[in-house]
Coordinates of C-alpha atoms in Angstrom, one line a residue:
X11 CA -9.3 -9.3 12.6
X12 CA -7.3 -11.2 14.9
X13 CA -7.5 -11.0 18.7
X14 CA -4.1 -10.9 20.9
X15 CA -2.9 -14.2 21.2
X16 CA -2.4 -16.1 24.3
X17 CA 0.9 -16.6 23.9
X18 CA 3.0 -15.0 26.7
X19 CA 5.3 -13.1 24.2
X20 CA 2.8 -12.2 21.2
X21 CA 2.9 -8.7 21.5
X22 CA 6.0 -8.2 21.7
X23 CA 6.1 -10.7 19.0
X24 CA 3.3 -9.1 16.6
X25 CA 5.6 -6.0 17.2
X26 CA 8.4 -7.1 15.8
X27 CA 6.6 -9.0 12.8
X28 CA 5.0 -5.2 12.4
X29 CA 9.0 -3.4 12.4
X30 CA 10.5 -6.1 9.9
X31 CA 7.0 -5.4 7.5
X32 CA 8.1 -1.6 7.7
X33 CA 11.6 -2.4 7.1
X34 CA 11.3 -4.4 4.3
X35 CA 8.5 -1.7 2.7
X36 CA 10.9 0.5 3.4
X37 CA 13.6 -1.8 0.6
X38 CA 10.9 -2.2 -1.8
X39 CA 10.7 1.9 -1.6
X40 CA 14.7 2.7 -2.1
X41 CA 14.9 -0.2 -4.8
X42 CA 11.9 1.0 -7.0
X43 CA 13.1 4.4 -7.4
X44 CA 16.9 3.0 -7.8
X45 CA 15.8 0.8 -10.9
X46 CA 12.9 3.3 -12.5
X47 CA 14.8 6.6 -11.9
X48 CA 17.9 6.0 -12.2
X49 CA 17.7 2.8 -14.3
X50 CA 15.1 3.8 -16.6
X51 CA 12.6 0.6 -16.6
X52 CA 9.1 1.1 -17.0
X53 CA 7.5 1.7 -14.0
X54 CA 4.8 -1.1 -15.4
X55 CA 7.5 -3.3 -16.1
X56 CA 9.3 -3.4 -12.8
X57 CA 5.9 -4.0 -10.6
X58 CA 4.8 -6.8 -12.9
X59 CA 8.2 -8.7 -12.8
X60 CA 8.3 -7.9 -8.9
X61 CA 4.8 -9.4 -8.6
X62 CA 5.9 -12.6 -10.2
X63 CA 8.6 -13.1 -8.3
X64 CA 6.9 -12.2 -5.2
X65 CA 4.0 -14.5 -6.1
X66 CA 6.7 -17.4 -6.6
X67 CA 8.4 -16.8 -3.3
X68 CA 4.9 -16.8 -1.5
X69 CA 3.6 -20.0 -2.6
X70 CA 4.1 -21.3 0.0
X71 CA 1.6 -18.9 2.1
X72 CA -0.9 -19.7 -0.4
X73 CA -0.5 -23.2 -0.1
X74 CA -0.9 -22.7 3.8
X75 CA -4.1 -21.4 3.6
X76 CA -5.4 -23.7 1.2
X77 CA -7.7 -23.7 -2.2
X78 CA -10.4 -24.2 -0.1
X79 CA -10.6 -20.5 1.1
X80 CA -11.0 -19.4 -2.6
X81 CA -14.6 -20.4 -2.0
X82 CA -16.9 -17.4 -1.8
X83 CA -20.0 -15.7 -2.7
X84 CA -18.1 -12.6 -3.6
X85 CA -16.3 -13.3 -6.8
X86 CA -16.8 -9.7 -8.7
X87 CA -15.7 -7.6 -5.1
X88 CA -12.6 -9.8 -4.9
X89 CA -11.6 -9.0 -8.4
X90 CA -12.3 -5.3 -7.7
X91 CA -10.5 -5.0 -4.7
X92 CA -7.5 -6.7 -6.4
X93 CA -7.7 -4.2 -9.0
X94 CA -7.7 -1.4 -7.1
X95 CA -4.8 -2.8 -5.2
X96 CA -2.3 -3.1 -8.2
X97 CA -3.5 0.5 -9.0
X98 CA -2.3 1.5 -6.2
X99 CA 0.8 -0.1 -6.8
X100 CA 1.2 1.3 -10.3
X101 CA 0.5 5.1 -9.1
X102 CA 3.2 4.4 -6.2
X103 CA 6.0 2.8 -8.9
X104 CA 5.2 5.3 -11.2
X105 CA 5.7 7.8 -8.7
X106 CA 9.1 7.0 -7.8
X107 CA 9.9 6.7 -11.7
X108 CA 9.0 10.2 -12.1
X109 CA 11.5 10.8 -9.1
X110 CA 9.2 12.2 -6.4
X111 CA 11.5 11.5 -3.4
X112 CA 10.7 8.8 -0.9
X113 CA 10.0 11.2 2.3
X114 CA 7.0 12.6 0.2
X115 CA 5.9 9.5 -1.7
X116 CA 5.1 7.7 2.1
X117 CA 3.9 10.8 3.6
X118 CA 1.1 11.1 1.3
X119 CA 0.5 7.6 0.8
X120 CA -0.7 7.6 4.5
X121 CA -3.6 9.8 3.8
X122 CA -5.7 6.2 3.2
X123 CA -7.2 6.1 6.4
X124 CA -9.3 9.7 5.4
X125 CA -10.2 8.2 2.6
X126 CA -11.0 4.8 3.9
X127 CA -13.2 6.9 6.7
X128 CA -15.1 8.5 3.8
X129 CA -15.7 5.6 2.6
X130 CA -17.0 4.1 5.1
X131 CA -19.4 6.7 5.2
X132 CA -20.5 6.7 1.9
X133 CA -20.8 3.2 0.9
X134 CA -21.2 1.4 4.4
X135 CA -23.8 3.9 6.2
X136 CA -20.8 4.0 9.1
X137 CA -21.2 7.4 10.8
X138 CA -19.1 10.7 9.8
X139 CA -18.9 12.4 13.3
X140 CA -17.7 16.2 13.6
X141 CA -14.4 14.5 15.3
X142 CA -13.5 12.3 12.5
X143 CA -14.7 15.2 9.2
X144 CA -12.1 17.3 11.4
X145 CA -9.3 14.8 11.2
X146 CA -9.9 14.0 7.6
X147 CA -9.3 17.9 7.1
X148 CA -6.2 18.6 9.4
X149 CA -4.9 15.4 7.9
X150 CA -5.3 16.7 4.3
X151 CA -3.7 20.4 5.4
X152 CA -0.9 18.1 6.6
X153 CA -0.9 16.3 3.0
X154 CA -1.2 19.9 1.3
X155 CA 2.2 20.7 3.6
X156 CA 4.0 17.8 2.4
X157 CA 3.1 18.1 -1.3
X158 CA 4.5 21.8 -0.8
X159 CA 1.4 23.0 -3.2
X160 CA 2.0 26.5 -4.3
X161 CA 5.4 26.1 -4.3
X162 CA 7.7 25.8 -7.6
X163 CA 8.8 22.4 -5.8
X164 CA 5.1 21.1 -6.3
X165 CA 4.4 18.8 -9.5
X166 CA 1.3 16.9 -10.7
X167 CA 3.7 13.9 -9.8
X168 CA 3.2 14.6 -6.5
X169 CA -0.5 13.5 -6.5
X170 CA 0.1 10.4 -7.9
X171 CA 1.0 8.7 -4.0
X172 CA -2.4 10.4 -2.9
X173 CA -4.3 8.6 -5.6
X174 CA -2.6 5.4 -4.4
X175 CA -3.5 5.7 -0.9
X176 CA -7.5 6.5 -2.7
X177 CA -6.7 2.9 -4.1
X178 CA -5.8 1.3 -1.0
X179 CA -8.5 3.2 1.2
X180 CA -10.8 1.6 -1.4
X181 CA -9.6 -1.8 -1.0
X182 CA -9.7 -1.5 2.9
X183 CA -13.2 -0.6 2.5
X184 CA -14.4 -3.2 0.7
X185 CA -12.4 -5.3 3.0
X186 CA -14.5 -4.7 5.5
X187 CA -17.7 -5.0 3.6
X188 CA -16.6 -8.5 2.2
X189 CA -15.0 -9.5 5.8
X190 CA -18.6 -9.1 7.2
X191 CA -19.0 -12.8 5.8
X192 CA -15.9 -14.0 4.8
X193 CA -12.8 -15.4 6.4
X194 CA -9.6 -13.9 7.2
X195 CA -7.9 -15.9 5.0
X196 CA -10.1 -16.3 1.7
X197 CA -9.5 -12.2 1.8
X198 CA -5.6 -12.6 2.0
X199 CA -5.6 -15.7 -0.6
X200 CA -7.9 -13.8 -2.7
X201 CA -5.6 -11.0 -2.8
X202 CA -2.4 -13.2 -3.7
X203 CA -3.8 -14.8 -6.0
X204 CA -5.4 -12.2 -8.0
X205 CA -2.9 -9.4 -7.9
X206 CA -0.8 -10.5 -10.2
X207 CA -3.0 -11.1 -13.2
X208 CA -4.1 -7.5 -12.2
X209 CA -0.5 -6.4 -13.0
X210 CA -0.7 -8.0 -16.2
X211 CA -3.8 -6.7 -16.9
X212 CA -2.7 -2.8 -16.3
X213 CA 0.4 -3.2 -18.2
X214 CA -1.9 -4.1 -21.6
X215 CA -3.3 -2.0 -21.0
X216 CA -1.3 0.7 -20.8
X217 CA 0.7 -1.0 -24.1
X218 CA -2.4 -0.9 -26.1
X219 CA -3.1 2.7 -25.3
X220 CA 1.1 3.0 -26.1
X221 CA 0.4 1.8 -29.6
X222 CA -2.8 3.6 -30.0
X223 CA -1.9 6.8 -28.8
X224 CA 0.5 9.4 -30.9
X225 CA 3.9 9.4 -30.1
X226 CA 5.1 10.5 -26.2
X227 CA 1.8 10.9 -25.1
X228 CA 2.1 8.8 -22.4
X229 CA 5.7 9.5 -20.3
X230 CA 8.6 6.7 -20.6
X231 CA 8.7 6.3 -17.3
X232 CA 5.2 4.6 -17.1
X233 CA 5.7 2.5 -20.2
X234 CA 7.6 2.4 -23.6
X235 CA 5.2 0.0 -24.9
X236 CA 4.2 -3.8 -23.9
X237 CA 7.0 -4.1 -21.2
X238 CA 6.6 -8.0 -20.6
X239 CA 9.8 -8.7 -21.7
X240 CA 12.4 -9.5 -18.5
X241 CA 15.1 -6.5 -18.0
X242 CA 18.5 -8.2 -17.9
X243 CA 22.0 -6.9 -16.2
X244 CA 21.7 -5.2 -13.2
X245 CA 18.2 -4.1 -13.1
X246 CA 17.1 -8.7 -13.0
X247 CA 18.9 -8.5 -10.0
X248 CA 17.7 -5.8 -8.5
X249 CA 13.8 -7.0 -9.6
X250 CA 14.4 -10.4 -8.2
X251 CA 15.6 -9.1 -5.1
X252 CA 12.7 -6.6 -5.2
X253 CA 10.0 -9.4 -5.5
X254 CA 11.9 -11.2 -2.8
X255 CA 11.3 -8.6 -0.5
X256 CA 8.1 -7.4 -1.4
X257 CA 7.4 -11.5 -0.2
X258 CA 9.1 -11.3 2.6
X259 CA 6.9 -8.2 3.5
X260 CA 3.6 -10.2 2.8
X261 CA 4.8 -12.9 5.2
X262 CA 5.8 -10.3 8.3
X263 CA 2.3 -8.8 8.1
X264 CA 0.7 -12.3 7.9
X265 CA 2.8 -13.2 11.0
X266 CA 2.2 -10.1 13.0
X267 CA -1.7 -9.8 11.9
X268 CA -1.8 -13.9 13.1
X269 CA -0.5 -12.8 16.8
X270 CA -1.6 -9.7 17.4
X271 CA -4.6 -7.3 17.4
X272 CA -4.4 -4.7 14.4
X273 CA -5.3 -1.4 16.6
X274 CA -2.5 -2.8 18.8
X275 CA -0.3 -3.0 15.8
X276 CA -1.0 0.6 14.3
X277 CA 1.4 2.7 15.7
X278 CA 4.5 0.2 15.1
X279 CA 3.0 0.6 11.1
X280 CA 3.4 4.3 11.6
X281 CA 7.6 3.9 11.9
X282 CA 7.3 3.4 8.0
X283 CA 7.5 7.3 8.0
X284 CA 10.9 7.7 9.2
X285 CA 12.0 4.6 8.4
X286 CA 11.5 5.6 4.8
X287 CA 12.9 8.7 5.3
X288 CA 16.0 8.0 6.8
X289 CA 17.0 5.2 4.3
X290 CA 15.9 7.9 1.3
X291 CA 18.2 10.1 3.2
X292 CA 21.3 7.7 3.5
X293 CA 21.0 5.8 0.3
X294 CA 19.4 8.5 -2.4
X295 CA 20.7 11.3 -0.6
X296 CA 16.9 13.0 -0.6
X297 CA 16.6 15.3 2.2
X298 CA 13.4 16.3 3.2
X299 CA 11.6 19.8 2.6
X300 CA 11.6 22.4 5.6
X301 CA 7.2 22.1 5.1
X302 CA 7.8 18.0 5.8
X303 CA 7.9 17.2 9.0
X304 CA 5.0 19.9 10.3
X305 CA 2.9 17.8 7.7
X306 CA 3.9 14.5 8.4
X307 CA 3.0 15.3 12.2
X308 CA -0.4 16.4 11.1
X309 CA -1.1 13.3 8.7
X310 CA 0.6 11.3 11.9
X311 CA -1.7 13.0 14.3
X312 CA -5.2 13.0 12.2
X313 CA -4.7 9.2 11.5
X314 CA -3.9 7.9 14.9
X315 CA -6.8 10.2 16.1
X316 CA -9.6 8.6 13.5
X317 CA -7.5 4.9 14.2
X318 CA -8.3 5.3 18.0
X319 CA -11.7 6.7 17.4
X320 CA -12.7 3.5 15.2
X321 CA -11.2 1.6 18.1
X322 CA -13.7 2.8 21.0
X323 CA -16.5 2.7 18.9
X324 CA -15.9 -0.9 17.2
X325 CA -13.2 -2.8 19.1
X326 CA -11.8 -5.5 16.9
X327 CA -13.5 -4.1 13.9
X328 CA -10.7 -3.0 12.2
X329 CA -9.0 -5.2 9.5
X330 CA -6.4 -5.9 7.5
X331 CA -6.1 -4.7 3.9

């Protein structure tokens, strides 16, 4: 999306933009467990609150890039992709309310580049080589590894981050369709502006089916009914200070996207693994399974490999989500 700048320092610069996104991701991923799990707000709840208050605090990135960019001959696929977007936020809180630990929601969640590769494929006519079908499946084994499937550690719950990451691999494929003629920034201020709606959209959803449905069909943790209403104490604190950083994460991939090349940027991205890990290690106490780290090095290895491989055969094609 956006070539190095000339700037003497940008990479270094777009590097540390990248670090404080992953940082601050990595907040967002020990404070959503903290006021779900342990708390006990609706999952549904939580991310529409944090989306408010993120929307709030980035105003004034939407006001940067102008009404003018919401312009576009694309109105249905912007809606869709925001959609799918706040999915994939839902499966990932909802996750983390069902208490699947960090180190395994984040490994799993980075399975979206296989998905955004199929795709690709499917939708776009882009080319499945023999390379890239063989990533996809060493990265899945890796996915398999982490999810410790066939072992009494192994819950449903631990596909829900895997069909987030099919929600975000979605929503970078039709990225790239839409980017073919739209701007950089009409995709972002699309995205901003639509996500939250979205959020609203999913919880009433989910409280009609609530009221519909008998009794406990649908678990607490993803909804006690139509959750709109602002969680006070402790857990407003902790959702203000969640939507404040889930802000402050918007703006450090805005800056680092705006200096620096995205391939460049990739494997910085890719510290979001321990990163997330260690802080789920020192704050939740969650120490990873023996089966992680073997399947985190294959998910690590299969995505870099496809990442570089788009990168020779498109330079500068790839874009931001």
């Amino acid at each position: 999306m956006n070539q190095i700048s000339s700037l003497p320092h940008a990479p270094v610069l777009g590097a540390v933009f990248m670090v404080g996104a992953g940082i601050t991701f990595a907040i967002t991923n020990i404070l959503t467990p903290i006021i779900t799990y342990q708390m006990g707000v609706p999952s549904t709840a939580v991310v529409f609150w944090q989306y408010i208050v993120a929307t709030l605090f980035a105003l004034p990135l939407i006001v940067r890039i102008g009404v003018s960019k919401l312009r576009t001959r694309h109105p249905y696929w912007h809606e869709t992709r925001a959609l799918l977007s706040a999915l994939g936020v839902q499966f990932f809180a909802f996750g983390f309310a069902l208490g699947v630990p960090v180190w395994q929601m984040v490994a799993l969640s980075m399975t979206g580049p296989f998905f955004i590769l199929l795709g690709a494929n499917l939708f776009l006519g882009e080319r499945l080589t023999v390379q890239r079908l063989g990533a996809t499946i060493t990265g899945f084994i890796g996915a398999m590894m982490v999810s410790q499937i066939g072992t009494e550690q192994f819950t449903l719950a631990s596909l829900l981050p895997v069909l987030a990451a099919l929600c975000w691999g979605s929503v970078s494929v039709i990225t790239r369709y839409l980017s073919r003629d739209e701007e950089p920034e009409s995709l972002t201020l699309y995205m901003l502006v639509l996500i939250t709606p979205n959020h609203f959209l999913i919880g009433l959803l989910v409280g009609i089916a609530i009221a519909v449905l008998p009794a406990g069909s649908l678990p607490a943790g993803l909804a006690t009914g139509f959750d709109f209403q602002l969680p006070l104490g402790d857990a407003l604190g902790l959702i203000v200070l969640l939507g404040l950083v889930t802000a402050g994460a918007q703006y450090f991939l805005s800056f680092a996207y705006k200096v620096a090349d995205a391939s460049y940027l990739q494997p910085f991205d890719d510290l979001k693994l321990p990163l997330n890990t260690l802080l789920g290690w020192i704050v939740l106490s969650q120490v990873p399974a023996i089966w992680f780290w073997p399947g985190a090095l294959l998910i690590l290895g299969a995505s870099s490999f496809i990442l570089w491989s788009e990168r020779r055969a498109a330079p500068g094609r790839l874009q931001m989500a």
